[in-house]
Each structure stands twice: as structure tokens, then as C-alpha cells.
PDB file of C-alpha atoms in Angstrom:
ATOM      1  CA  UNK A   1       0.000   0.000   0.000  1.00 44.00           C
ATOM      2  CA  UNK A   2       1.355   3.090  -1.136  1.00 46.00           C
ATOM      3  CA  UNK A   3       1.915   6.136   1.195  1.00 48.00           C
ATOM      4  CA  UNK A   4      -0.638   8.317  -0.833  1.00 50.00           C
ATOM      5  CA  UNK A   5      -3.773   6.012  -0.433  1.00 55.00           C
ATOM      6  CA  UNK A   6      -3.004   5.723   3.327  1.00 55.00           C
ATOM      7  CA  UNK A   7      -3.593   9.333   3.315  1.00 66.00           C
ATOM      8  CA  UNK A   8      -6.805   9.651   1.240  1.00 70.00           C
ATOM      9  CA  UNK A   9      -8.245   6.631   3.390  1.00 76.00           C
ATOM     10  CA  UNK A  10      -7.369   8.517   6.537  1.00 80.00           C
ATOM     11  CA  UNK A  11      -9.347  11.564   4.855  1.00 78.00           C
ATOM     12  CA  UNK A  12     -12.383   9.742   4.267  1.00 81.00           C
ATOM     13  CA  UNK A  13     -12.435   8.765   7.451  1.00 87.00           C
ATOM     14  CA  UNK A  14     -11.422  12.047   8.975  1.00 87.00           C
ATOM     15  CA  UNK A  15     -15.073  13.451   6.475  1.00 86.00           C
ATOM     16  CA  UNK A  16     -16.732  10.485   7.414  1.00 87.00           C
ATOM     17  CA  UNK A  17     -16.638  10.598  11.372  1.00 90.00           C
ATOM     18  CA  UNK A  18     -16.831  14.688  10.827  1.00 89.00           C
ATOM     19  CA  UNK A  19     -20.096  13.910   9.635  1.00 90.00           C
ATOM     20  CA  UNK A  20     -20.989  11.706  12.181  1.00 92.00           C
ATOM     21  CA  UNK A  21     -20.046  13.416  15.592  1.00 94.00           C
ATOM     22  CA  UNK A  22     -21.380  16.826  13.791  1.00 93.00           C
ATOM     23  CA  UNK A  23     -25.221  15.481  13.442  1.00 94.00           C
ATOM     24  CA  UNK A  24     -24.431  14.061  16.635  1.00 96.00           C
ATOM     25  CA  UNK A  25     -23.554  16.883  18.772  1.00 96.00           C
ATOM     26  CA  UNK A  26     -25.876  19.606  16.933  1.00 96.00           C
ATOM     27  CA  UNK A  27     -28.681  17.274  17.814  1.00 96.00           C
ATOM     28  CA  UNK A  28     -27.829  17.362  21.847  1.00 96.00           C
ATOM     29  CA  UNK A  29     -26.954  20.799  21.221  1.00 96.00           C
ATOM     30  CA  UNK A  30     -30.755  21.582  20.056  1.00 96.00           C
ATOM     31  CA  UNK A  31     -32.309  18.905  22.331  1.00 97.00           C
ATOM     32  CA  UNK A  32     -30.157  20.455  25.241  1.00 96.00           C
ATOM     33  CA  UNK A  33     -32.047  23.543  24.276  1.00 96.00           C
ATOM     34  CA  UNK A  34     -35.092  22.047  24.044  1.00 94.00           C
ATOM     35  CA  UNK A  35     -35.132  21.127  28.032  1.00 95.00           C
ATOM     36  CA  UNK A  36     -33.808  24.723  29.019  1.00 95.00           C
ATOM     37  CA  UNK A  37     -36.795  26.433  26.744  1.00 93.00           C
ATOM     38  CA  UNK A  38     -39.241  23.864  28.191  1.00 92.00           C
ATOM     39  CA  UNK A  39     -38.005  24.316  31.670  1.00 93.00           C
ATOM     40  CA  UNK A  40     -38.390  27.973  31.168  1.00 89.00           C
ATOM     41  CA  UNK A  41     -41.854  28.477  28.825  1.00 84.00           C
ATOM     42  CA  UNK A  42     -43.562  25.396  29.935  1.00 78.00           C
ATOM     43  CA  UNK A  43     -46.426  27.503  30.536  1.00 81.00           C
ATOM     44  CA  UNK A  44     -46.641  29.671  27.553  1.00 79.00           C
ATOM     45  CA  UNK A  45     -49.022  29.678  24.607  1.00 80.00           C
ATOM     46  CA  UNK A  46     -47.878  30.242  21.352  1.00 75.00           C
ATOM     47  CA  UNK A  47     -49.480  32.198  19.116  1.00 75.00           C
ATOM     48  CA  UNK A  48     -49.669  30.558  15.591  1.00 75.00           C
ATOM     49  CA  UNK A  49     -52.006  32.307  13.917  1.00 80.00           C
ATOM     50  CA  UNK A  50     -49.301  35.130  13.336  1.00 79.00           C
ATOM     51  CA  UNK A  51     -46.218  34.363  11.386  1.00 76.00           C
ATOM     52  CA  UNK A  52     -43.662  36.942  12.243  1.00 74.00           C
ATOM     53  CA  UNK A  53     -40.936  37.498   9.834  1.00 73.00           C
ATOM     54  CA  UNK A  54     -37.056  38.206  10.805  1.00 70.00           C
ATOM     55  CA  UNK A  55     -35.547  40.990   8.217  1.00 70.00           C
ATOM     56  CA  UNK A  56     -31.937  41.103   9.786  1.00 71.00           C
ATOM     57  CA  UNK A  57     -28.857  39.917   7.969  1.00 72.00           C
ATOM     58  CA  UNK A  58     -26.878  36.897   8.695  1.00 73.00           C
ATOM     59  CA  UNK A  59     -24.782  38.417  11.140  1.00 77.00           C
ATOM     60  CA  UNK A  60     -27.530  40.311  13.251  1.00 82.00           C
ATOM     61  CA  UNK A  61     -29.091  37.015  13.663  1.00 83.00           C
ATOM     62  CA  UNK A  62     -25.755  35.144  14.462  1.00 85.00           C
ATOM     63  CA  UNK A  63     -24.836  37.673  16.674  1.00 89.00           C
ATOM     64  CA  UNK A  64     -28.355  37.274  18.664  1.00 90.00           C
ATOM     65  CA  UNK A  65     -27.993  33.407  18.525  1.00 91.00           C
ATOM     66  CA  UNK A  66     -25.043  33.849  20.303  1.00 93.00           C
ATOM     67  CA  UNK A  67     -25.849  36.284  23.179  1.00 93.00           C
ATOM     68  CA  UNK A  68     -28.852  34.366  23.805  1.00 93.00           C
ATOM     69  CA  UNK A  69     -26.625  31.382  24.227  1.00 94.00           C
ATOM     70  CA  UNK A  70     -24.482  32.672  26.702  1.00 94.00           C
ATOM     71  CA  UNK A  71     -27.379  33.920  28.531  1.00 94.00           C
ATOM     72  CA  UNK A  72     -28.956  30.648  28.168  1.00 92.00           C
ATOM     73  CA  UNK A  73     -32.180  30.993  26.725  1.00 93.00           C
ATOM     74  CA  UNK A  74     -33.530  28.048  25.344  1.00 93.00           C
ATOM     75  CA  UNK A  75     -34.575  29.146  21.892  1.00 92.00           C
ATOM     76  CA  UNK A  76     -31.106  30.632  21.340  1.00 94.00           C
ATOM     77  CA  UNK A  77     -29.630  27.232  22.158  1.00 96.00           C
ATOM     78  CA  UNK A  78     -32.082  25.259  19.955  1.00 95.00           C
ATOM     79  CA  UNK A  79     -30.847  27.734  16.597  1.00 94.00           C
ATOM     80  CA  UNK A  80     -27.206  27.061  17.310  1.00 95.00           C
ATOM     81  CA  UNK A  81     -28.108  23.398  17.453  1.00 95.00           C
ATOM     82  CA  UNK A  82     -29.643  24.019  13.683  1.00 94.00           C
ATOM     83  CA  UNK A  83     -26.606  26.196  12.737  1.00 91.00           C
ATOM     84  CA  UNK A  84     -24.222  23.056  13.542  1.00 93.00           C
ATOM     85  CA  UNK A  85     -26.406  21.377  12.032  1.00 93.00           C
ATOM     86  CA  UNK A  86     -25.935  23.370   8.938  1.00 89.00           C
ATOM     87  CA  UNK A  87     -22.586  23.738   8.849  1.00 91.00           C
ATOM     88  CA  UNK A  88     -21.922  20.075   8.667  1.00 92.00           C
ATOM     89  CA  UNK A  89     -21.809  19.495   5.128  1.00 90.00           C
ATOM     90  CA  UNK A  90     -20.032  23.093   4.578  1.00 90.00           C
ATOM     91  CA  UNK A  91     -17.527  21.519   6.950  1.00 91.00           C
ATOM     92  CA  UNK A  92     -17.297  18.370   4.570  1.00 91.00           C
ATOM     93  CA  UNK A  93     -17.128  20.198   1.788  1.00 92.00           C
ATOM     94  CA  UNK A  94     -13.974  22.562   3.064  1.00 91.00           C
ATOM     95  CA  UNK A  95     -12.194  19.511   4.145  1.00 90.00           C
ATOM     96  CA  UNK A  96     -12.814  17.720   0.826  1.00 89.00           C
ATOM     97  CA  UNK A  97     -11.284  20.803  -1.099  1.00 91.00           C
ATOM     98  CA  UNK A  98      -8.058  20.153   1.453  1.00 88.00           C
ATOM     99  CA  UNK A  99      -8.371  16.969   0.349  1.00 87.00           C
ATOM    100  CA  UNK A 100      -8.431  17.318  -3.449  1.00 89.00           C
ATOM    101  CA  UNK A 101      -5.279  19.921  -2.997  1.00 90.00           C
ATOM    102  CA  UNK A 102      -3.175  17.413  -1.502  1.00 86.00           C
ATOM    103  CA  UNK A 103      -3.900  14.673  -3.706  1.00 86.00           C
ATOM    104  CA  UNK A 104      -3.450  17.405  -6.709  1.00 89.00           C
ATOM    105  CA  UNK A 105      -6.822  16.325  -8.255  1.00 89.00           C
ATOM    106  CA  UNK A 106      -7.266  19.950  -9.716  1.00 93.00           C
ATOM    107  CA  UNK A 107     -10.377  18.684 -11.883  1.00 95.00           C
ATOM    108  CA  UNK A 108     -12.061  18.289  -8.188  1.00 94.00           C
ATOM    109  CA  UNK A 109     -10.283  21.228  -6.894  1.00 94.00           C
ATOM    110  CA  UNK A 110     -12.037  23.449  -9.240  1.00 96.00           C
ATOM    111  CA  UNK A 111     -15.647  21.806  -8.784  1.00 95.00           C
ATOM    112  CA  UNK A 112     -15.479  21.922  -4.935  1.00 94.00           C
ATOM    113  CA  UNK A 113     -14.330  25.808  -5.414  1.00 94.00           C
ATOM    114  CA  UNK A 114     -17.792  26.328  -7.113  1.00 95.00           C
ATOM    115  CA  UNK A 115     -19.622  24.238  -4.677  1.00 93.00           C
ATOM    116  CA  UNK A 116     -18.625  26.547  -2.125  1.00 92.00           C
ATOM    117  CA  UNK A 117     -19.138  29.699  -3.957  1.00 92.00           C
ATOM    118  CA  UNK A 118     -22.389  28.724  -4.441  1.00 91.00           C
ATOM    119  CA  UNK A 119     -22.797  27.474  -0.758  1.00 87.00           C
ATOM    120  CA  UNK A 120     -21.647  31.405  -0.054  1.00 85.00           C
ATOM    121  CA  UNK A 121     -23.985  32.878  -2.244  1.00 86.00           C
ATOM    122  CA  UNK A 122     -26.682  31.312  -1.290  1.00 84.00           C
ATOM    123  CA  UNK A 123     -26.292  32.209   2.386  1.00 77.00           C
ATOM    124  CA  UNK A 124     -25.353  36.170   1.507  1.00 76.00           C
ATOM    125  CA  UNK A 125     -28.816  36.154  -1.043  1.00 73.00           C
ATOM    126  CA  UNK A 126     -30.968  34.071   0.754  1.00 64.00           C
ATOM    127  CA  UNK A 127     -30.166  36.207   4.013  1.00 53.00           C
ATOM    128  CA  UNK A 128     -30.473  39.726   2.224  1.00 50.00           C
ATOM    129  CA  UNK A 129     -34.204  41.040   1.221  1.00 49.00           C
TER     130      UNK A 129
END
């Protein structure tokens, strides 16, 4: 076995238990938050009947995500859950691209470039209004 497929195998498993563990800990990170909200709104009733819509950019709301973690409010802890959660695959495909450079498969290089500019776009359009 040559040194160079050691290293891709070690890569696939490095993407493959990245996936894994991140699922894994962004669901106890949201079900985590689930207790504290419960805990602390058990007695609330929501109001469906009015859907209220969030106009603030990406970093407004990741900025409130995060101060409402530290302060520990449930709701805030449940979002960063779904932000791991997100970020995942973005993960997966950053360390692919790593990947791809060290084995110098530019072909694959070049697609996983777009992949993430895409990724990146869609997050800066699909935040702005």
C-alpha cells in the first residue's frame, strides 16, 4: 500500500466521522435547548395564527444566537443546534477541497471551489431582502 492512499483513506475517514459526531452533537446541542426552553416556557401559549418574519442579515441574527446562548435561553440554544447542524456538510465540503489539494486532483479542486461559492452565495442572497 502506497503512502498516498493511506492518506486519502485517513481523509475519508477524517469526512466520514466529521459527519458523524457533527449530526451528533448539533442534535444534543438543540435537544439540550429544548429542556432549558421547556423548563423555562412550559407555561406559555404560542401564538400561531401570526407568522412573524425576521428581516436582519446573517450576522444580526448570528450575533443574537449567540448572546442568547451565553445567557442561556432556550430558543437561542435550539438555533445554534440548527446552525451546527448546517454547517456540517459546509464543513465536509472545506475539508474535501483540502483533500483534493493534496492529492493534486485539480479537476475536483475546481468543482469543490464552485460548490462553495455557491454554498456562499446562497447564504449572503438568501439572508439579504
Amino acid at each position: 500500500m502506497t503512502q498516498e492512499k493511506f492518506g486519502e483513506k485517513d481523509f475519508q475517514a477524517i469526512i466520514g466521522n466529521l459527519l458523524r459526531y457533527g449530526v451528533w452533537t448539533s442534535l444534543s446541542v438543540a435537544f439540550i435547548g429544548g429542556i432549558v426552553y421547556l423548563l423555562n416556557h412550559s407555561q406559555e401559549v404560542e401564538n400561531y395564527s401570526v407568522f412573524k418574519e425576521n428581516d436582519r442579515n446573517i450576522f444580526e441574527v448570528i450575533s443574537a444566537v449567540y448572546n442568547g446562548a451565553i445567557q442561556g435561553r432556550g430558543e437561542s440554544i435550539i438555533f445554534s443546534g440548527i446552525i451546527l447542524l448546517f454547517l456540517t456538510p459546509v464543513f465536509r465540503v472545506l475539508l474535501s477541497l483540502f483533500s483534493f489539494i493534496l492529492e493534486k486532483d485539480y479537476l475536483y479542486v475546481v468543482i469543490t471551489t464552485i460548490v462553495i461559492g455557491i454554498i456562499i452565495m446562497s447564504i449572503s442572497f438568501g439572508f439579504s431582502h
